[in-house]
């Protein structure tokens, strides 16, 4: 194909060349010669378009120019161009002669390829007919050979089947011989081999062989298990097993009979032999399991020797807590729960000291105490699964059952180190019907508790009001009781096995918090007219305490885990915006953010109402102070001692009394916000309504400064080190009004001449003015009446 392409393309060049006339040929050759002489220089755009004459002129101008002496170069240039022309003509002739040869060679190669292809096609046709003929001849042989192979395979399967049966019978005979010679350990080991053989055969489709194997395993397992169980129970009886009371457990631990080493030796031997039967026991014994709706975690059955040790306790449990026994009272779940905890405690020491070393010795990873506890807990789960449907719709009984189960779970995990990954009572409580009922009852009793705590006479009184160190938050009893209730609910559900159930309880908590907030709002509205009263302040303290507590809980590991789980749920359901999901993922927000925001808004509204109330009172009594004759007051030099303006006394007394009152009734953080909000309003009020509304002579300005700096500001010195920094407008206005005449004139000139310039700002900063704008300072300067007579 490559040669064919060359055949198509290469002849095009000479064809085109031959179609032109002699003049064009000579011009093209001249161009080539000139390009060769010039070297690497670019051919101009005019030359590319055929403007040869201008290009030649430019070339001669460059080589010869105006210098007549350069004409001597012409001979040399003509020789160079002639030589280049001859070389190029030679190249053209060479190319023109080579192209036909290449075409001829390509045609020859194509012809040879065609011949080879025809030869290959002939060979392929012959080979195809030969193969078909051979297949027809060999077909009868293939059929006979296939039948023989099938027979061989069938024979091999029969042989393998017989080998398996022989192997099973051989193992069975060995077990029989060992038992006849009373060699139980070897019999147990052989049964283990047989059980492993059974496991290997599980993928086989030979149902009869599987049935024979399983029946053989079952036969010998029963014989060995019955024999070993009988001997093991006899040893346990000698040890006074089970230990029903704590006293009995202590007695067994302290007493040392003469044959104790022999008893414990036999205990270890029989325990190890029973342990060997575990594999076959799991094969032939269907483990008891509760319905799938309880979603119990997958787990292996309790090891055989522990099962035997549990048998007498299981009989006692079923005897006392099933049927019509007096001890089987549905309203007393604590009876059987306490019984199971006591049994676990009674046997812990024996299991740790006598049984666990045996398991460690044989290399087992099983924990004897936990395995024993797991067997007893399964009894409790079965009992709960049977009892809960009977009391599901009796709120009191159901609530009592849940409380007792939670106490049982707490002791089981904390005292007896029962792992949370094992099946436990929380799985039973997490069943859908039971769980929804639990949520309903939890909500019902929480709301009842909220009603009682808010209607209590001591609802708004702090329990620690007489203990200053403890009562920093001044939390009313109802708020503390409510947060304790929410905390208790957290403790009740934090051990639930699934995150989805925990999130449902979290939503319940958030609903309860919102409900309590609404109740607080309703009570607050009833107290709106007395916004400085004790109850109103107690409500505000309660709102602040709940908001602070929720913010602290947001950093708790448990709630952070729930936040991560909620994030995954929200992402799956697309219920939040990307911004909200990002905030949750980056931990910028928490699961309680909505509640905290609502509580903070309520707190701000209540504080604003209190500030407005006090501010109105202060404004009412400050009317006389506003109308003070600031123009005609005597100067400081005319007074022996400066004293507080008489019109300022009611205003400052009212302010002092309200500050003291609210300091006692509000917690520290709230009171700090309150007085800072109040100061901000007072600062603007005094500045706008008193200072800017009057004119001041020297005595009036001095009196205003004395009233502010020596009387108003010190009222807040108990709450901060520099109260004047919160009255920036008033403080700076007093500075401007009390400047001496010279400084005031100089400042006025600077402000008028350099208005808006850095020098004006620097002049203001120099006298302590940072808050007020230049225009404000000019206004204040114009409020001064004491100016020298300049003739204006």
PDB file of C-alpha atoms in Angstrom, residues 18 47 108 146 234 252 267 287 300 351 371 506 518 528 553 558 590 638 739 765:
ATOM      1  CA  UNK A  18       6.194  19.938 -17.948  1.00  0.00           C
ATOM      2  CA  UNK A  47       8.383  37.140  -4.255  1.00  0.00           C
ATOM      3  CA  UNK A 108       6.708  -5.502 -10.196  1.00  0.00           C
ATOM      4  CA  UNK A 146     -16.378 -40.285  24.102  1.00  0.00           C
ATOM      5  CA  UNK A 234     -20.330 -35.578  88.145  1.00  0.00           C
ATOM      6  CA  UNK A 252     -15.895 -23.294  97.177  1.00  0.00           C
ATOM      7  CA  UNK A 267     -12.197 -31.232  85.266  1.00  0.00           C
ATOM      8  CA  UNK A 287     -28.664 -23.027  67.575  1.00  0.00           C
ATOM      9  CA  UNK A 300     -21.265 -18.665  67.229  1.00  0.00           C
ATOM     10  CA  UNK A 351     -14.428 -19.138  85.735  1.00  0.00           C
ATOM     11  CA  UNK A 371     -19.043 -16.966  77.255  1.00  0.00           C
ATOM     12  CA  UNK A 506     -31.880  12.842  69.299  1.00  0.00           C
ATOM     13  CA  UNK A 518     -42.028  27.583  73.910  1.00  0.00           C
ATOM     14  CA  UNK A 528     -43.555  41.179  80.156  1.00  0.00           C
ATOM     15  CA  UNK A 553     -22.773  19.278  74.544  1.00  0.00           C
ATOM     16  CA  UNK A 558     -21.075  11.148  71.494  1.00  0.00           C
ATOM     17  CA  UNK A 590     -23.646  21.135  65.602  1.00  0.00           C
ATOM     18  CA  UNK A 638     -15.749  80.352  91.403  1.00  0.00           C
ATOM     19  CA  UNK A 739     -10.342  72.516  76.072  1.00  0.00           C
ATOM     20  CA  UNK A 765      -5.840  62.011  68.167  1.00  0.00           C
TER      21      UNK A 765
END
